[in-house]
mmCIF file of C-alpha atoms in Angstrom:
data_model
loop_
_atom_site.group_PDB
_atom_site.id
_atom_site.type_symbol
_atom_site.label_atom_id
_atom_site.label_comp_id
_atom_site.label_asym_id
_atom_site.label_seq_id
_atom_site.Cartn_x
_atom_site.Cartn_y
_atom_site.Cartn_z
ATOM 1 C CA MET I 25 -2.776 1.352 14.263
ATOM 2 C CA GLY I 26 -4.914 0.520 17.159
ATOM 3 C CA LEU I 27 -4.439 -1.766 20.221
ATOM 4 C CA MET I 28 -4.271 -5.460 19.543
ATOM 5 C CA ALA I 29 -7.560 -7.063 20.806
ATOM 6 C CA PHE I 30 -7.928 -8.235 24.125
ATOM 7 C CA ASP I 31 -8.501 -11.625 24.244
ATOM 8 C CA ASN I 32 -10.955 -12.093 27.901
ATOM 9 C CA THR I 33 -10.337 -16.298 28.147
ATOM 10 C CA TRP I 34 -9.352 -17.489 30.512
ATOM 11 C CA TYR I 35 -7.972 -21.430 30.780
ATOM 12 C CA CYS I 36 -6.412 -24.092 33.510
ATOM 13 C CA ASP I 37 -2.787 -25.630 32.297
ATOM 14 C CA LYS I 38 -4.214 -28.269 34.605
ATOM 15 C CA CYS I 39 -6.579 -29.672 32.849
ATOM 16 C CA GLY I 40 -7.792 -28.078 29.663
ATOM 17 C CA GLU I 41 -10.908 -26.162 30.763
ATOM 18 C CA HIS I 42 -10.982 -22.962 28.890
ATOM 19 C CA ILE I 43 -13.578 -20.595 30.352
ATOM 20 C CA LYS I 44 -14.881 -17.339 28.157
ATOM 21 C CA ASN I 45 -15.607 -13.857 29.902
ATOM 22 C CA GLU I 46 -16.311 -15.243 32.998
ATOM 23 C CA ASP I 47 -14.463 -12.134 35.174
ATOM 24 C CA ASP I 48 -16.185 -13.648 38.195
ATOM 25 C CA PHE I 49 -13.731 -16.988 38.382
ATOM 26 C CA ILE I 50 -10.126 -17.173 39.574
ATOM 27 C CA TYR I 51 -10.743 -20.899 39.767
ATOM 28 C CA CYS I 52 -11.031 -23.364 37.838
ATOM 29 C CA PRO I 53 -14.845 -25.327 37.959
ATOM 30 C CA LYS I 54 -13.879 -28.527 37.465
ATOM 31 C CA CYS I 55 -10.112 -28.981 38.991
ATOM 32 C CA GLY I 56 -9.959 -26.053 41.437
ATOM 33 C CA ASN I 57 -6.688 -24.922 40.129
ATOM 34 C CA VAL I 58 -6.221 -20.913 39.667
ATOM 35 C CA LEU I 59 -7.870 -19.301 35.843
ATOM 36 C CA LYS I 60 -4.640 -18.042 33.477
ATOM 37 C CA ASN I 61 -4.751 -15.527 30.373
ATOM 38 C CA ASP I 62 -2.010 -15.107 28.698
ATOM 39 C CA TRP I 63 -2.015 -11.684 28.916
ATOM 40 C CA TYR I 64 -2.529 -11.425 32.510
ATOM 41 C CA GLN I 65 0.830 -13.990 32.759
ATOM 42 C CA MET I 66 2.825 -11.154 30.573
ATOM 43 C CA ALA I 67 1.403 -8.597 33.341
ATOM 44 C CA LEU I 68 2.496 -10.087 36.311
ATOM 45 C CA GLN I 69 5.642 -11.590 34.814
ATOM 46 C CA SER I 70 6.346 -7.617 34.079
ATOM 47 C CA ILE I 71 5.469 -6.389 37.142
ATOM 48 C CA GLU I 72 7.380 -9.414 39.085
ATOM 49 C CA LYS I 73 10.329 -8.522 36.654
ATOM 50 C CA CYS I 74 10.366 -4.673 37.627
ATOM 51 C CA LEU I 75 9.679 -4.611 41.684
ATOM 52 C CA GLY I 76 12.350 -6.951 40.933
ATOM 53 C CA ASN I 77 15.081 -4.096 39.641
ATOM 54 C CA PHE I 78 14.280 -1.742 42.955
ATOM 55 C CA SER I 79 15.903 -3.804 45.540
ATOM 56 C CA LYS I 80 19.845 -3.756 46.124
ATOM 57 C CA SER I 81 22.286 -5.879 47.819
ATOM 58 C CA ILE I 82 23.919 -3.936 51.500
ATOM 59 C CA CYS I 83 26.547 -3.666 53.247
ATOM 60 C CA GLU I 84 26.208 -3.126 57.086
ATOM 61 C CA ASP I 85 30.398 -3.010 57.727
ATOM 62 C CA CYS I 86 31.899 -0.593 54.623
ATOM 63 C CA GLY I 87 28.095 0.902 53.818
ATOM 64 C CA GLU I 88 28.573 0.024 49.890
ATOM 65 C CA GLU I 89 25.125 -0.695 48.150
ATOM 66 C CA PHE I 90 25.102 -2.642 45.411
ATOM 67 C CA ASP I 91 22.074 -3.451 42.486
ATOM 68 C CA GLU I 92 24.389 -6.269 41.701
ATOM 69 C CA ASP I 93 22.581 -9.846 43.080
ATOM 70 C CA TYR I 94 25.546 -10.206 45.046
ATOM 71 C CA ASN I 95 25.340 -12.272 49.267
ATOM 72 C CA PHE I 96 28.804 -10.838 49.728
ATOM 73 C CA CYS I 97 30.447 -7.402 49.897
ATOM 74 C CA PRO I 98 33.362 -8.036 46.365
ATOM 75 C CA LEU I 99 35.348 -5.005 49.015
ATOM 76 C CA CYS I 100 35.055 -6.846 52.922
ATOM 77 C CA SER I 101 33.492 -10.106 52.051
ATOM 78 C CA ASN I 102 31.201 -8.961 55.063
ATOM 79 C CA GLU I 103 27.543 -11.463 54.260
ATOM 80 C CA LEU I 104 25.448 -8.514 52.403
ATOM 81 C CA LYS I 105 21.500 -7.321 53.563
ATOM 82 C CA LYS I 106 18.981 -7.967 50.906
ATOM 83 C CA GLU I 107 16.675 -4.522 50.953
ATOM 84 C CA GLY I 108 13.971 -4.058 48.319
ATOM 85 C CA ILE I 109 10.010 -4.453 47.711
ATOM 86 C CA MET I 110 8.601 -6.943 49.821
ATOM 87 C CA LYS I 111 6.272 -9.083 47.269
ATOM 88 C CA ARG I 112 5.111 -12.658 46.732
ATOM 89 C CA VAL I 113 2.868 -14.150 44.158
ATOM 90 C CA GLU I 114 -1.061 -15.345 45.995
ATOM 91 C CA LYS I 115 -2.664 -18.801 45.143
ATOM 92 C CA ASP I 116 -4.985 -16.999 43.176
ATOM 93 C CA ASN I 117 -1.932 -15.500 40.370
ATOM 94 C CA SER I 118 -2.761 -11.638 42.238
ATOM 95 C CA ILE I 119 0.414 -10.452 43.126
ATOM 96 C CA ILE I 120 1.283 -8.467 47.155
ATOM 97 C CA ALA I 121 3.720 -6.104 47.982
ATOM 98 C CA GLN I 122 4.909 -3.544 51.058
ATOM 99 C CA TRP I 123 3.151 -0.289 50.549
ATOM 100 C CA ASN I 124 3.403 2.153 53.231
ATOM 101 C CA SER I 125 4.472 -0.641 55.402
ATOM 102 C CA GLU I 126 1.538 -2.553 55.119
ATOM 103 C CA GLU I 127 0.432 -4.985 53.024
ATOM 104 C CA VAL I 128 -1.594 -4.430 50.151
ATOM 105 C CA CYS I 129 -2.098 -6.577 47.380
ATOM 106 C CA VAL I 130 -0.608 -4.039 43.820
ATOM 107 C CA PHE I 131 -2.825 -6.646 41.341
ATOM 108 C CA ASP I 132 -5.522 -7.958 40.615
ATOM 109 C CA LYS I 133 -8.089 -10.030 38.261
ATOM 110 C CA GLU I 134 -9.939 -6.871 39.408
ATOM 111 C CA ILE I 135 -7.233 -4.395 38.787
ATOM 112 C CA PHE I 136 -6.460 -5.946 35.453
ATOM 113 C CA LEU I 137 -9.528 -5.979 33.526
ATOM 114 C CA SER I 138 -9.902 -1.937 34.665
ATOM 115 C CA SER I 139 -7.128 -1.087 32.395
ATOM 116 C CA PRO I 140 -5.932 -4.534 30.049
ATOM 117 C CA HIS I 141 -3.700 -2.909 27.908
ATOM 118 C CA PHE I 142 -1.667 -0.775 30.507
ATOM 119 C CA SER I 143 -1.995 -3.040 33.703
ATOM 120 C CA GLY I 144 1.657 -4.042 34.522
ATOM 121 C CA THR I 145 3.507 -0.548 33.528
ATOM 122 C CA THR I 146 1.246 1.673 35.488
ATOM 123 C CA VAL I 147 1.558 -1.055 39.067
ATOM 124 C CA THR I 148 4.942 -0.810 38.491
ATOM 125 C CA ASP I 149 4.852 3.194 37.399
ATOM 126 C CA CYS I 150 3.374 3.743 41.208
ATOM 127 C CA PHE I 151 6.993 2.088 43.203
ATOM 128 C CA GLU I 152 8.816 4.910 40.867
ATOM 129 C CA TRP I 153 7.108 7.358 41.903
ATOM 130 C CA LYS I 154 6.379 6.719 45.202
ATOM 131 C CA ASP I 155 9.212 8.221 47.103
ATOM 132 C CA TYR I 156 8.478 12.123 44.723
ATOM 133 C CA LEU I 157 4.680 12.201 44.975
ATOM 134 C CA ASP I 158 5.160 11.322 49.317
ATOM 135 C CA SER I 159 7.964 14.196 49.287
ATOM 136 C CA LYS I 160 5.588 17.144 46.750
ATOM 137 C CA LEU I 161 2.927 16.279 48.684
ATOM 138 C CA GLU I 162 4.114 17.659 52.401
ATOM 139 C CA SER I 163 5.980 20.529 50.366
ATOM 140 C CA ASP I 164 3.043 21.286 48.716
ATOM 141 C CA PHE I 165 0.392 21.563 51.547
ATOM 142 C CA MET I 166 3.703 23.220 53.196
ATOM 143 C CA LYS I 167 4.231 26.318 50.732
ATOM 144 C CA ILE I 168 -0.277 26.789 50.894
ATOM 145 C CA ASP I 169 0.602 26.861 55.020
ATOM 146 C CA SER I 170 -1.801 23.540 55.256
ATOM 147 C CA LYS I 171 -1.234 20.860 56.995
ATOM 148 C CA PRO I 172 -0.369 17.712 54.916
ATOM 149 C CA PRO I 173 -2.609 14.483 54.667
ATOM 150 C CA GLN I 174 -1.123 11.277 54.791
ATOM 151 C CA ARG I 175 0.254 9.687 52.193
ATOM 152 C CA LEU I 176 -1.112 8.492 49.245
ATOM 153 C CA SER I 177 -2.775 4.496 49.043
ATOM 154 C CA PHE I 178 -1.220 2.234 46.285
ATOM 155 C CA LYS I 179 -5.179 2.792 45.036
ATOM 156 C CA GLU I 180 -5.143 6.614 45.330
ATOM 157 C CA THR I 181 -1.603 5.970 43.612
ATOM 158 C CA TYR I 182 -2.647 3.720 41.088
ATOM 159 C CA SER I 183 -5.866 6.003 40.080
ATOM 160 C CA ILE I 184 -3.389 8.839 39.194
ATOM 161 C CA PHE I 185 -1.005 6.546 36.623
ATOM 162 C CA ILE I 186 -4.279 4.447 35.200
ATOM 163 C CA LEU I 187 -4.896 7.695 33.376
ATOM 164 C CA LYS I 188 -2.363 5.415 30.337
ATOM 165 C CA GLY I 189 -6.137 3.682 29.450
ATOM 166 C CA SER I 190 -8.010 6.961 28.368
ATOM 167 C CA GLY I 191 -5.290 7.245 25.864
ATOM 168 C CA GLU I 192 -3.720 10.753 28.357
ATOM 169 C CA ILE I 193 -0.044 8.972 29.601
ATOM 170 C CA VAL I 194 1.075 11.181 32.644
ATOM 171 C CA ARG I 195 4.118 12.843 32.052
ATOM 172 C CA GLY I 196 4.775 15.012 35.023
ATOM 173 C CA ILE I 197 2.778 15.816 38.410
ATOM 174 C CA ILE I 198 2.334 19.970 38.896
ATOM 175 C CA LYS I 199 0.449 20.261 41.662
ATOM 176 C CA PHE I 200 -1.985 18.901 44.612
ATOM 177 C CA LEU I 201 -4.189 21.094 46.740
ATOM 178 C CA PRO I 202 -7.027 20.811 49.275
ATOM 179 C CA GLU I 203 -9.453 22.296 46.778
ATOM 180 C CA TYR I 204 -9.719 22.580 43.397
ATOM 181 C CA ASN I 205 -11.647 25.682 41.201
ATOM 182 C CA LYS I 206 -10.384 27.741 38.323
ATOM 183 C CA GLU I 207 -9.787 30.395 40.747
ATOM 184 C CA ASN I 208 -7.092 28.631 43.102
ATOM 185 C CA PHE I 209 -4.744 26.871 40.564
ATOM 186 C CA ASN I 210 -2.918 29.019 37.691
ATOM 187 C CA TYR I 211 -2.954 27.577 34.390
ATOM 188 C CA GLU I 212 -0.899 30.288 32.713
ATOM 189 C CA PRO I 213 3.037 28.513 33.671
ATOM 190 C CA TYR I 214 1.315 25.637 31.723
ATOM 191 C CA LYS I 215 -0.879 26.884 28.732
ATOM 192 C CA ALA I 216 1.642 25.033 26.161
ATOM 193 C CA GLU I 217 0.290 21.684 28.028
ATOM 194 C CA MET I 218 -2.645 19.470 28.139
ATOM 195 C CA ILE I 219 -3.108 19.446 32.200
ATOM 196 C CA ASP I 220 -5.555 17.439 33.618
ATOM 197 C CA VAL I 221 -7.318 17.755 37.855
ATOM 198 C CA LEU I 222 -8.209 13.731 39.625
ATOM 199 C CA LYS I 223 -9.642 14.016 42.869
ATOM 200 C CA ILE I 224 -8.010 11.916 45.320
ATOM 201 C CA ARG I 225 -9.632 12.611 47.744
ATOM 202 C CA GLU I 226 -12.988 14.816 49.378
ATOM 203 C CA ASP I 227 -10.462 17.333 50.162
ATOM 204 C CA LEU I 228 -7.295 16.595 48.372
ATOM 205 C CA TYR I 229 -6.509 17.007 44.027
ATOM 206 C CA VAL I 230 -4.026 16.651 41.704
ATOM 207 C CA ILE I 231 -2.532 18.237 38.681
ATOM 208 C CA VAL I 232 -1.094 16.274 35.787
ATOM 209 C CA ALA I 233 0.572 17.035 32.671
ATOM 210 C CA VAL I 234 0.407 14.182 30.155
ATOM 211 C CA ASP I 235 -0.123 13.823 26.853
ATOM 212 C CA ASN I 236 -2.692 12.654 24.611
ATOM 213 C CA VAL I 237 -2.484 9.535 22.911
ATOM 214 C CA VAL I 238 -3.645 8.422 19.642
ATOM 215 C CA TYR I 239 -4.064 4.734 19.107
#
């Protein structure tokens, strides 16, 4: 079964204008309202919901954490501190979030059009895997007695999971390497798996296990 055809029709819900295949347009040329697309809106709402699931309420008095959206600790009645991924939806319908203590755009029209079928889940995958990738990047380089590079940016992390759009789904991160060739990587333990090699930077590669998806 093939994927449903992507409808790249953008509309203004204020004046009713419809614009087909105008990828460069963000705002309505008639009234200035942000243009929308039903596929985009579904991905936007999915990302907002998933990023919201990362939030938690912490009681600094008794040390308990609660996933529920409580305002006061149910054990000691102390007011709870809210922690989670700081995010906001901008006027242009993009999502800005905190990544490595900086604000980055994690979803916008450009990202969406690069992979309209998978953008929503790909963005949330980046946040779900972030802590693991940071620690694995450091440990893999320490194992080869090499100085760990800077942590992955959001775009670099996104480049790993965007594979979904090409028919492969990342199932696991095998190894980070400062350089890649067949001599410095032993395929033997992974011969039963499909693997892919991605160049992240000039001196950083990642080897991933993937599942091939047939549409």
